[in-house]
PDB file of C-alpha atoms and ligand atoms in Angstrom:
ATOM      1  CA  UNK I   1       3.647   5.593   3.369  1.00  0.00           C
ATOM      2  CA  UNK I   2       1.111   8.048   2.063  1.00  0.00           C
ATOM      3  CA  UNK I   3      -2.344   7.771   3.581  1.00  0.00           C
ATOM      4  CA  UNK I   4      -4.502  10.461   2.086  1.00  0.00           C
ATOM      5  CA  UNK I   5      -7.986  11.126   3.175  1.00  0.00           C
ATOM      6  CA  UNK I   6      -9.903  12.667   0.320  1.00  0.00           C
ATOM      7  CA  UNK I   7     -13.385  14.082   0.282  1.00  0.00           C
ATOM      8  CA  UNK I   8     -14.890  14.757  -3.107  1.00  0.00           C
ATOM      9  CA  UNK I   9     -18.157  15.549  -4.808  1.00  0.00           C
ATOM     10  CA  UNK I  10     -20.114  12.828  -6.508  1.00  0.00           C
ATOM     11  CA  UNK I  11     -23.272  12.126  -8.430  1.00  0.00           C
ATOM     12  CA  UNK I  12     -24.961  10.444  -5.515  1.00  0.00           C
ATOM     13  CA  UNK I  13     -28.500  11.715  -5.985  1.00  0.00           C
ATOM     14  CA  UNK I  14     -29.565   8.595  -7.845  1.00  0.00           C
ATOM     15  CA  UNK I  15     -27.738   6.162  -5.549  1.00  0.00           C
ATOM     16  CA  UNK I  16     -29.764   3.754  -3.471  1.00  0.00           C
ATOM     17  CA  UNK I  17     -28.227   2.540  -0.214  1.00  0.00           C
ATOM     18  CA  UNK I  18     -26.559  -0.837  -0.509  1.00  0.00           C
ATOM     19  CA  UNK I  19     -28.501  -3.565   1.275  1.00  0.00           C
ATOM     20  CA  UNK I  20     -27.289  -4.985   4.584  1.00  0.00           C
ATOM     21  CA  UNK I  21     -25.811  -8.490   4.624  1.00  0.00           C
ATOM     22  CA  UNK I  22     -24.883  -8.432   0.953  1.00  0.00           C
ATOM     23  CA  UNK I  23     -22.048 -10.922   1.366  1.00  0.00           C
ATOM     24  CA  UNK I  24     -21.701 -13.216  -1.635  1.00  0.00           C
ATOM     25  CA  UNK I  25     -23.401 -16.524  -0.971  1.00  0.00           C
ATOM     26  CA  UNK I  26     -25.449 -14.976   1.839  1.00  0.00           C
ATOM     27  CA  UNK I  27     -25.597 -16.578   5.275  1.00  0.00           C
ATOM     28  CA  UNK I  28     -24.300 -15.426   8.614  1.00  0.00           C
ATOM     29  CA  UNK I  29     -20.806 -13.990   8.767  1.00  0.00           C
ATOM     30  CA  UNK I  30     -18.476 -16.200  10.774  1.00  0.00           C
ATOM     31  CA  UNK I  31     -14.902 -15.895  11.878  1.00  0.00           C
ATOM     32  CA  UNK I  32     -12.525 -17.624   9.502  1.00  0.00           C
ATOM     33  CA  UNK I  33     -11.190 -20.353  11.817  1.00  0.00           C
ATOM     34  CA  UNK I  34     -12.872 -23.752  11.971  1.00  0.00           C
ATOM     35  CA  UNK I  35     -10.952 -24.723  15.131  1.00  0.00           C
ATOM     36  CA  UNK I  36      -8.798 -22.982  17.737  1.00  0.00           C
ATOM     37  CA  UNK I  37      -5.130 -22.329  16.997  1.00  0.00           C
ATOM     38  CA  UNK I  38      -3.069 -25.372  18.042  1.00  0.00           C
ATOM     39  CA  UNK I  39       0.483 -24.195  18.733  1.00  0.00           C
ATOM     40  CA  UNK I  40       1.824 -27.675  19.553  1.00  0.00           C
ATOM     41  CA  UNK I  41       0.467 -29.013  16.273  1.00  0.00           C
ATOM     42  CA  UNK I  42       1.966 -26.106  14.333  1.00  0.00           C
ATOM     43  CA  UNK I  43       5.353 -26.685  15.965  1.00  0.00           C
ATOM     44  CA  UNK I  44       5.248 -30.404  15.172  1.00  0.00           C
ATOM     45  CA  UNK I  45       4.310 -29.629  11.570  1.00  0.00           C
ATOM     46  CA  UNK I  46       7.216 -27.198  11.152  1.00  0.00           C
ATOM     47  CA  UNK I  47       9.630 -29.712  12.612  1.00  0.00           C
ATOM     48  CA  UNK I  48       8.280 -32.307  10.190  1.00  0.00           C
ATOM     49  CA  UNK I  49       8.631 -29.882   7.279  1.00  0.00           C
ATOM     50  CA  UNK I  50      12.262 -29.197   8.184  1.00  0.00           C
ATOM     51  CA  UNK I  51      12.887 -32.928   8.207  1.00  0.00           C
ATOM     52  CA  UNK I  52      11.078 -33.281   4.873  1.00  0.00           C
ATOM     53  CA  UNK I  53      13.265 -30.671   3.166  1.00  0.00           C
ATOM     54  CA  UNK I  54      16.415 -32.413   4.334  1.00  0.00           C
ATOM     55  CA  UNK I  55      17.277 -30.162   7.260  1.00  0.00           C
ATOM     56  CA  UNK I  56      18.292 -31.079  10.776  1.00  0.00           C
ATOM     57  CA  UNK I  57      15.729 -29.465  13.097  1.00  0.00           C
ATOM     58  CA  UNK I  58      17.976 -30.203  16.073  1.00  0.00           C
ATOM     59  CA  UNK I  59      20.908 -28.139  14.870  1.00  0.00           C
ATOM     60  CA  UNK I  60      21.563 -25.021  16.891  1.00  0.00           C
ATOM     61  CA  UNK I  61      20.089 -22.471  14.454  1.00  0.00           C
ATOM     62  CA  UNK I  62      16.849 -24.384  13.959  1.00  0.00           C
ATOM     63  CA  UNK I  63      16.152 -25.592  17.480  1.00  0.00           C
ATOM     64  CA  UNK I  64      13.756 -22.763  18.316  1.00  0.00           C
ATOM     65  CA  UNK I  65      12.415 -22.428  14.790  1.00  0.00           C
ATOM     66  CA  UNK I  66       9.269 -24.579  15.128  1.00  0.00           C
ATOM     67  CA  UNK I  67       8.136 -22.516  18.137  1.00  0.00           C
ATOM     68  CA  UNK I  68       9.019 -19.249  16.390  1.00  0.00           C
ATOM     69  CA  UNK I  69       7.158 -20.224  13.238  1.00  0.00           C
ATOM     70  CA  UNK I  70       4.116 -21.307  15.257  1.00  0.00           C
ATOM     71  CA  UNK I  71       4.045 -17.889  16.946  1.00  0.00           C
ATOM     72  CA  UNK I  72       4.512 -16.133  13.624  1.00  0.00           C
ATOM     73  CA  UNK I  73       1.672 -18.114  12.042  1.00  0.00           C
ATOM     74  CA  UNK I  74      -0.603 -17.282  14.965  1.00  0.00           C
ATOM     75  CA  UNK I  75       0.182 -13.628  14.340  1.00  0.00           C
ATOM     76  CA  UNK I  76      -0.160 -13.542  10.552  1.00  0.00           C
ATOM     77  CA  UNK I  77      -3.410 -15.539  10.714  1.00  0.00           C
ATOM     78  CA  UNK I  78      -4.869 -13.548  13.576  1.00  0.00           C
ATOM     79  CA  UNK I  79      -7.751 -12.488  11.352  1.00  0.00           C
ATOM     80  CA  UNK I  80      -9.084 -16.063  11.538  1.00  0.00           C
ATOM     81  CA  UNK I  81      -9.711 -15.608  15.251  1.00  0.00           C
ATOM     82  CA  UNK I  82     -11.337 -12.231  15.408  1.00  0.00           C
ATOM     83  CA  UNK I  83     -14.455 -10.590  14.095  1.00  0.00           C
ATOM     84  CA  UNK I  84     -13.076  -8.055  11.603  1.00  0.00           C
ATOM     85  CA  UNK I  85     -16.397  -6.287  11.140  1.00  0.00           C
ATOM     86  CA  UNK I  86     -16.550  -5.237  14.785  1.00  0.00           C
ATOM     87  CA  UNK I  87     -13.838  -2.622  14.217  1.00  0.00           C
ATOM     88  CA  UNK I  88     -16.400  -0.773  12.102  1.00  0.00           C
ATOM     89  CA  UNK I  89     -18.726  -0.433  15.087  1.00  0.00           C
ATOM     90  CA  UNK I  90     -17.206   2.989  15.806  1.00  0.00           C
ATOM     91  CA  UNK I  91     -19.458   5.266  13.804  1.00  0.00           C
ATOM     92  CA  UNK I  92     -20.270   8.946  13.911  1.00  0.00           C
ATOM     93  CA  UNK I  93     -23.463  10.562  12.708  1.00  0.00           C
ATOM     94  CA  UNK I  94     -21.769  13.295  10.729  1.00  0.00           C
ATOM     95  CA  UNK I  95     -24.478  13.727   8.163  1.00  0.00           C
ATOM     96  CA  UNK I  96     -21.639  13.560   5.632  1.00  0.00           C
ATOM     97  CA  UNK I  97     -22.941  12.744   2.168  1.00  0.00           C
ATOM     98  CA  UNK I  98     -19.765  12.794   0.102  1.00  0.00           C
ATOM     99  CA  UNK I  99     -16.990  10.397  -0.674  1.00  0.00           C
ATOM    100  CA  UNK I 100     -14.417   9.354   1.892  1.00  0.00           C
ATOM    101  CA  UNK I 101     -11.304   7.626   0.586  1.00  0.00           C
ATOM    102  CA  UNK I 102      -8.222   6.309   2.392  1.00  0.00           C
ATOM    103  CA  UNK I 103      -5.435   5.505  -0.037  1.00  0.00           C
ATOM    104  CA  UNK I 104      -2.252   3.468   0.175  1.00  0.00           C
ATOM    105  CA  UNK I 105      -3.021   1.380   3.250  1.00  0.00           C
ATOM    106  CA  UNK I 106      -0.150  -1.137   3.461  1.00  0.00           C
ATOM    107  CA  UNK I 107      -1.350  -4.742   3.191  1.00  0.00           C
ATOM    108  CA  UNK I 108       0.460  -7.957   4.054  1.00  0.00           C
ATOM    109  CA  UNK I 109      -1.416 -11.176   3.469  1.00  0.00           C
ATOM    110  CA  UNK I 110      -0.730 -14.834   2.717  1.00  0.00           C
ATOM    111  CA  UNK I 111      -1.428 -16.624  -0.542  1.00  0.00           C
ATOM    112  CA  UNK I 112      -3.487 -19.705   0.287  1.00  0.00           C
ATOM    113  CA  UNK I 113      -1.960 -21.674  -2.587  1.00  0.00           C
ATOM    114  CA  UNK I 114       1.685 -21.477  -1.543  1.00  0.00           C
ATOM    115  CA  UNK I 115       1.531 -20.010   1.988  1.00  0.00           C
ATOM    116  CA  UNK I 116       3.908 -17.203   1.034  1.00  0.00           C
ATOM    117  CA  UNK I 117       3.155 -13.496   1.368  1.00  0.00           C
ATOM    118  CA  UNK I 118       1.546 -11.140  -1.025  1.00  0.00           C
ATOM    119  CA  UNK I 119       1.840  -7.485  -0.144  1.00  0.00           C
ATOM    120  CA  UNK I 120       1.040  -4.063  -1.454  1.00  0.00           C
ATOM    121  CA  UNK I 121      -1.504  -1.356  -0.794  1.00  0.00           C
ATOM    122  CA  UNK I 122      -5.259  -1.122  -0.388  1.00  0.00           C
ATOM    123  CA  UNK I 123      -7.469   1.856  -1.207  1.00  0.00           C
ATOM    124  CA  UNK I 124     -10.820   1.932   0.562  1.00  0.00           C
ATOM    125  CA  UNK I 125     -13.574   4.403  -0.211  1.00  0.00           C
ATOM    126  CA  UNK I 126     -17.260   4.851   0.392  1.00  0.00           C
ATOM    127  CA  UNK I 127     -20.102   7.314   0.176  1.00  0.00           C
ATOM    128  CA  UNK I 128     -22.155   7.268   3.405  1.00  0.00           C
ATOM    129  CA  UNK I 129     -25.778   6.211   3.266  1.00  0.00           C
ATOM    130  CA  UNK I 130     -28.699   8.546   3.847  1.00  0.00           C
ATOM    131  CA  UNK I 131     -28.026   8.682   7.589  1.00  0.00           C
ATOM    132  CA  UNK I 132     -24.601  10.174   6.882  1.00  0.00           C
ATOM    133  CA  UNK I 133     -23.058   7.557   9.196  1.00  0.00           C
ATOM    134  CA  UNK I 134     -19.255   7.509   8.918  1.00  0.00           C
ATOM    135  CA  UNK I 135     -16.627   5.372  10.632  1.00  0.00           C
ATOM    136  CA  UNK I 136     -13.219   6.401  11.960  1.00  0.00           C
ATOM    137  CA  UNK I 137     -10.550   6.614   9.253  1.00  0.00           C
ATOM    138  CA  UNK I 138      -8.219   4.290  11.140  1.00  0.00           C
ATOM    139  CA  UNK I 139     -11.014   1.705  11.271  1.00  0.00           C
ATOM    140  CA  UNK I 140     -10.825   1.365   7.497  1.00  0.00           C
ATOM    141  CA  UNK I 141      -7.153   0.442   7.846  1.00  0.00           C
ATOM    142  CA  UNK I 142      -7.975  -1.892  10.760  1.00  0.00           C
ATOM    143  CA  UNK I 143     -10.574  -3.806   8.793  1.00  0.00           C
ATOM    144  CA  UNK I 144      -8.072  -4.224   5.942  1.00  0.00           C
ATOM    145  CA  UNK I 145      -5.494  -5.525   8.419  1.00  0.00           C
ATOM    146  CA  UNK I 146      -7.794  -8.088   9.988  1.00  0.00           C
ATOM    147  CA  UNK I 147      -9.104  -9.487   6.729  1.00  0.00           C
ATOM    148  CA  UNK I 148      -5.515  -9.571   5.413  1.00  0.00           C
ATOM    149  CA  UNK I 149      -4.458 -11.856   8.252  1.00  0.00           C
ATOM    150  CA  UNK I 150      -5.874 -15.005   6.692  1.00  0.00           C
ATOM    151  CA  UNK I 151      -4.706 -17.446   4.042  1.00  0.00           C
ATOM    152  CA  UNK I 152      -6.563 -16.372   0.914  1.00  0.00           C
ATOM    153  CA  UNK I 153      -6.544 -15.112  -2.644  1.00  0.00           C
ATOM    154  CA  UNK I 154      -6.390 -11.408  -3.364  1.00  0.00           C
ATOM    155  CA  UNK I 155      -9.802 -11.371  -5.017  1.00  0.00           C
ATOM    156  CA  UNK I 156     -11.513 -12.696  -1.881  1.00  0.00           C
ATOM    157  CA  UNK I 157      -9.664 -10.271   0.379  1.00  0.00           C
ATOM    158  CA  UNK I 158     -10.852  -7.389  -1.798  1.00  0.00           C
ATOM    159  CA  UNK I 159     -14.499  -8.523  -1.789  1.00  0.00           C
ATOM    160  CA  UNK I 160     -14.507  -9.366   1.926  1.00  0.00           C
ATOM    161  CA  UNK I 161     -13.476  -5.819   2.832  1.00  0.00           C
ATOM    162  CA  UNK I 162     -16.070  -4.267   0.512  1.00  0.00           C
ATOM    163  CA  UNK I 163     -18.797  -6.518   1.938  1.00  0.00           C
ATOM    164  CA  UNK I 164     -17.817  -5.609   5.506  1.00  0.00           C
ATOM    165  CA  UNK I 165     -18.271  -1.913   4.654  1.00  0.00           C
ATOM    166  CA  UNK I 166     -21.681  -2.689   3.192  1.00  0.00           C
ATOM    167  CA  UNK I 167     -22.810  -4.730   6.201  1.00  0.00           C
ATOM    168  CA  UNK I 168     -21.659  -2.261   8.819  1.00  0.00           C
ATOM    169  CA  UNK I 169     -22.125   1.176   7.245  1.00  0.00           C
ATOM    170  CA  UNK I 170     -24.936   0.651   4.715  1.00  0.00           C
ATOM    171  CA  UNK I 171     -23.165   3.095   2.404  1.00  0.00           C
ATOM    172  CA  UNK I 172     -24.528   4.475  -0.817  1.00  0.00           C
ATOM    173  CA  UNK I 173     -21.370   3.206  -2.502  1.00  0.00           C
ATOM    174  CA  UNK I 174     -18.213   1.340  -1.559  1.00  0.00           C
ATOM    175  CA  UNK I 175     -14.973   0.510  -3.342  1.00  0.00           C
ATOM    176  CA  UNK I 176     -11.870  -1.451  -2.452  1.00  0.00           C
ATOM    177  CA  UNK I 177      -8.846  -1.625  -4.745  1.00  0.00           C
ATOM    178  CA  UNK I 178      -5.801  -3.685  -3.840  1.00  0.00           C
ATOM    179  CA  UNK I 179      -2.488  -3.559  -5.692  1.00  0.00           C
ATOM    180  CA  UNK I 180      -0.114  -6.307  -4.612  1.00  0.00           C
ATOM    181  CA  UNK I 181       2.948  -8.320  -5.499  1.00  0.00           C
ATOM    182  CA  UNK I 182       2.721 -12.057  -4.905  1.00  0.00           C
ATOM    183  CA  UNK I 183       5.963 -13.633  -3.718  1.00  0.00           C
ATOM    184  CA  UNK I 184       4.768 -16.933  -5.200  1.00  0.00           C
ATOM    185  CA  UNK I 185       5.235 -15.204  -8.565  1.00  0.00           C
ATOM    186  CA  UNK I 186       8.473 -13.434  -7.598  1.00  0.00           C
ATOM    187  CA  UNK I 187      10.685 -15.809  -5.651  1.00  0.00           C
ATOM    188  CA  UNK I 188       9.618 -19.083  -7.299  1.00  0.00           C
ATOM    189  CA  UNK I 189       7.532 -20.454 -10.148  1.00  0.00           C
ATOM    190  CA  UNK I 190       7.231 -17.953 -12.972  1.00  0.00           C
ATOM    191  CA  UNK I 191       9.708 -15.588 -11.192  1.00  0.00           C
ATOM    192  CA  UNK I 192       8.425 -12.198 -12.249  1.00  0.00           C
ATOM    193  CA  UNK I 193       9.446  -9.849  -9.440  1.00  0.00           C
ATOM    194  CA  UNK I 194       7.762  -6.472  -9.732  1.00  0.00           C
ATOM    195  CA  UNK I 195       4.638  -7.797 -11.450  1.00  0.00           C
ATOM    196  CA  UNK I 196       1.654  -6.390  -9.586  1.00  0.00           C
ATOM    197  CA  UNK I 197      -1.925  -7.616  -9.443  1.00  0.00           C
ATOM    198  CA  UNK I 198      -4.773  -5.120  -9.120  1.00  0.00           C
ATOM    199  CA  UNK I 199      -8.182  -6.253  -7.877  1.00  0.00           C
ATOM    200  CA  UNK I 200     -11.264  -4.196  -7.225  1.00  0.00           C
ATOM    201  CA  UNK I 201     -14.634  -4.674  -5.581  1.00  0.00           C
ATOM    202  CA  UNK I 202     -17.332  -2.069  -6.158  1.00  0.00           C
ATOM    203  CA  UNK I 203     -20.711  -1.923  -4.500  1.00  0.00           C
ATOM    204  CA  UNK I 204     -23.788   0.301  -4.784  1.00  0.00           C
ATOM    205  CA  UNK I 205     -23.430   3.516  -6.741  1.00  0.00           C
ATOM    206  CA  UNK I 206     -19.827   2.787  -7.684  1.00  0.00           C
ATOM    207  CA  UNK I 207     -21.151  -0.275  -9.476  1.00  0.00           C
ATOM    208  CA  UNK I 208     -24.184   1.301 -11.120  1.00  0.00           C
ATOM    209  CA  UNK I 209     -22.800   4.718 -12.050  1.00  0.00           C
ATOM    210  CA  UNK I 210     -19.869   4.852 -14.456  1.00  0.00           C
ATOM    211  CA  UNK I 211     -19.416   8.552 -13.602  1.00  0.00           C
ATOM    212  CA  UNK I 212     -19.062   7.938  -9.855  1.00  0.00           C
ATOM    213  CA  UNK I 213     -16.837   4.933 -10.435  1.00  0.00           C
ATOM    214  CA  UNK I 214     -14.658   6.922 -12.828  1.00  0.00           C
ATOM    215  CA  UNK I 215     -14.340   9.720 -10.303  1.00  0.00           C
ATOM    216  CA  UNK I 216     -13.239   7.481  -7.453  1.00  0.00           C
ATOM    217  CA  UNK I 217     -10.899   5.434  -9.638  1.00  0.00           C
ATOM    218  CA  UNK I 218      -9.330   8.667 -10.816  1.00  0.00           C
ATOM    219  CA  UNK I 219      -8.638   9.640  -7.195  1.00  0.00           C
ATOM    220  CA  UNK I 220      -7.379   6.158  -6.329  1.00  0.00           C
ATOM    221  CA  UNK I 221      -5.057   5.758  -9.280  1.00  0.00           C
ATOM    222  CA  UNK I 222      -3.739   9.339  -9.237  1.00  0.00           C
ATOM    223  CA  UNK I 223      -0.050   9.158  -8.350  1.00  0.00           C
TER     224      UNK I 223
HETATM  225  N1  GTP Y   1      -6.388 -15.632  -8.890  1.00  0.00           N
HETATM  226  C1  GTP Y   1      -5.392 -15.715  -8.000  1.00  0.00           C
HETATM  227  N2  GTP Y   1      -4.413 -16.586  -8.225  1.00  0.00           N
HETATM  228  C2  GTP Y   1      -3.419 -16.631  -7.312  1.00  0.00           C
HETATM  229  C3  GTP Y   1      -3.352 -15.846  -6.180  1.00  0.00           C
HETATM  230  N3  GTP Y   1      -2.221 -16.156  -5.497  1.00  0.00           N
HETATM  231  C4  GTP Y   1      -1.622 -17.101  -6.206  1.00  0.00           C
HETATM  232  N4  GTP Y   1      -2.324 -17.414  -7.310  1.00  0.00           N
HETATM  233  C5  GTP Y   1      -2.094 -18.357  -8.387  1.00  0.00           C
HETATM  234  O1  GTP Y   1      -2.519 -19.634  -8.025  1.00  0.00           O
HETATM  235  C6  GTP Y   1      -2.080 -20.500  -9.056  1.00  0.00           C
HETATM  236  C7  GTP Y   1      -1.852 -21.893  -8.532  1.00  0.00           C
HETATM  237  O2  GTP Y   1      -1.574 -22.659  -9.669  1.00  0.00           O
HETATM  238  P1  GTP Y   1      -1.169 -24.199  -9.628  1.00  0.00           P
HETATM  239  O3  GTP Y   1      -0.872 -24.641 -11.031  1.00  0.00           O
HETATM  240  O4  GTP Y   1      -2.199 -24.970  -8.867  1.00  0.00           O
HETATM  241  O5  GTP Y   1       0.136 -24.198  -8.720  1.00  0.00           O
HETATM  242  P2  GTP Y   1       1.660 -24.055  -9.167  1.00  0.00           P
HETATM  243  O6  GTP Y   1       2.072 -25.253  -9.965  1.00  0.00           O
HETATM  244  O7  GTP Y   1       2.467 -23.798  -7.935  1.00  0.00           O
HETATM  245  O8  GTP Y   1       1.616 -22.771 -10.124  1.00  0.00           O
HETATM  246  P3  GTP Y   1       2.760 -21.726 -10.492  1.00  0.00           P
HETATM  247  O9  GTP Y   1       2.691 -20.618  -9.481  1.00  0.00           O
HETATM  248  O10 GTP Y   1       2.376 -21.248 -11.867  1.00  0.00           O
HETATM  249  O11 GTP Y   1       4.081 -22.434 -10.448  1.00  0.00           O
HETATM  250  C8  GTP Y   1      -0.864 -19.812  -9.668  1.00  0.00           C
HETATM  251  O12 GTP Y   1      -1.194 -19.417 -10.980  1.00  0.00           O
HETATM  252  C9  GTP Y   1      -0.673 -18.574  -8.787  1.00  0.00           C
HETATM  253  O13 GTP Y   1      -0.140 -17.462  -9.478  1.00  0.00           O
HETATM  254  C10 GTP Y   1      -4.422 -14.927  -5.981  1.00  0.00           C
HETATM  255  O14 GTP Y   1      -4.482 -14.163  -5.002  1.00  0.00           O
HETATM  256  N5  GTP Y   1      -5.411 -14.889  -6.913  1.00  0.00           N
HETATM  257 ZN1   ZN Y   2       0.863 -18.198  -4.266  1.00  0.00          ZN
END
């Protein structure tokens, strides 16, 4: 894994801070879950699924499987039960006015259409707002992790992370790029292993200034 932290110059003089609470659709930010995790229900569902696919859930190898799968689902959907934005509460008044970029953050998430993984890397960058408020580098990876732990599409994951940066840091600019392989396209269906999907979400100056966007994309896509 390569996780570079890059500071660079930028044409930020004309960049207005991004507004707080700029989540698409507006409204208060909520956790993803609409009810608490129900382990017994998950176990029963997995047992039922095994029956449905023609397996014997009582055979030795499968006996513990419903409980294991329930625990695994609780883990991979943990982001439904936590407030991802709160990890960005750790901020430092550095007075830093230039770009901060963390590249190649490993991402594992779950496609909401087929409930199979998609995985790859995320690149997260921002230019602090006028206050120069920055967050810890690891917090950028943490916010990616928490938003990843939900059933979703890659586009929404990308936007959710960018909007969290905007809400919590009020940056002059923010960008999230995710490159991922979807197992629903590799192991089944169209069966194109190795095909990758790239999504981006740009906010503030990275949206309005082609020069700034070009500069950060150059850093992100540089191999
Ligand atoms: N835009 C987008 N599409 C996704 C994502 N994950 C999976 N998909 C797509 O969701 C679509 C679901 O299509 P459907 O026709 O409803 O389901 P399906 O019959 O299983 O489709 P196939 O995967 O083509 O076999 C497929 O084209 C998937 O490739 C994602 O993160 N973003
Ligand atoms: Zn899928």
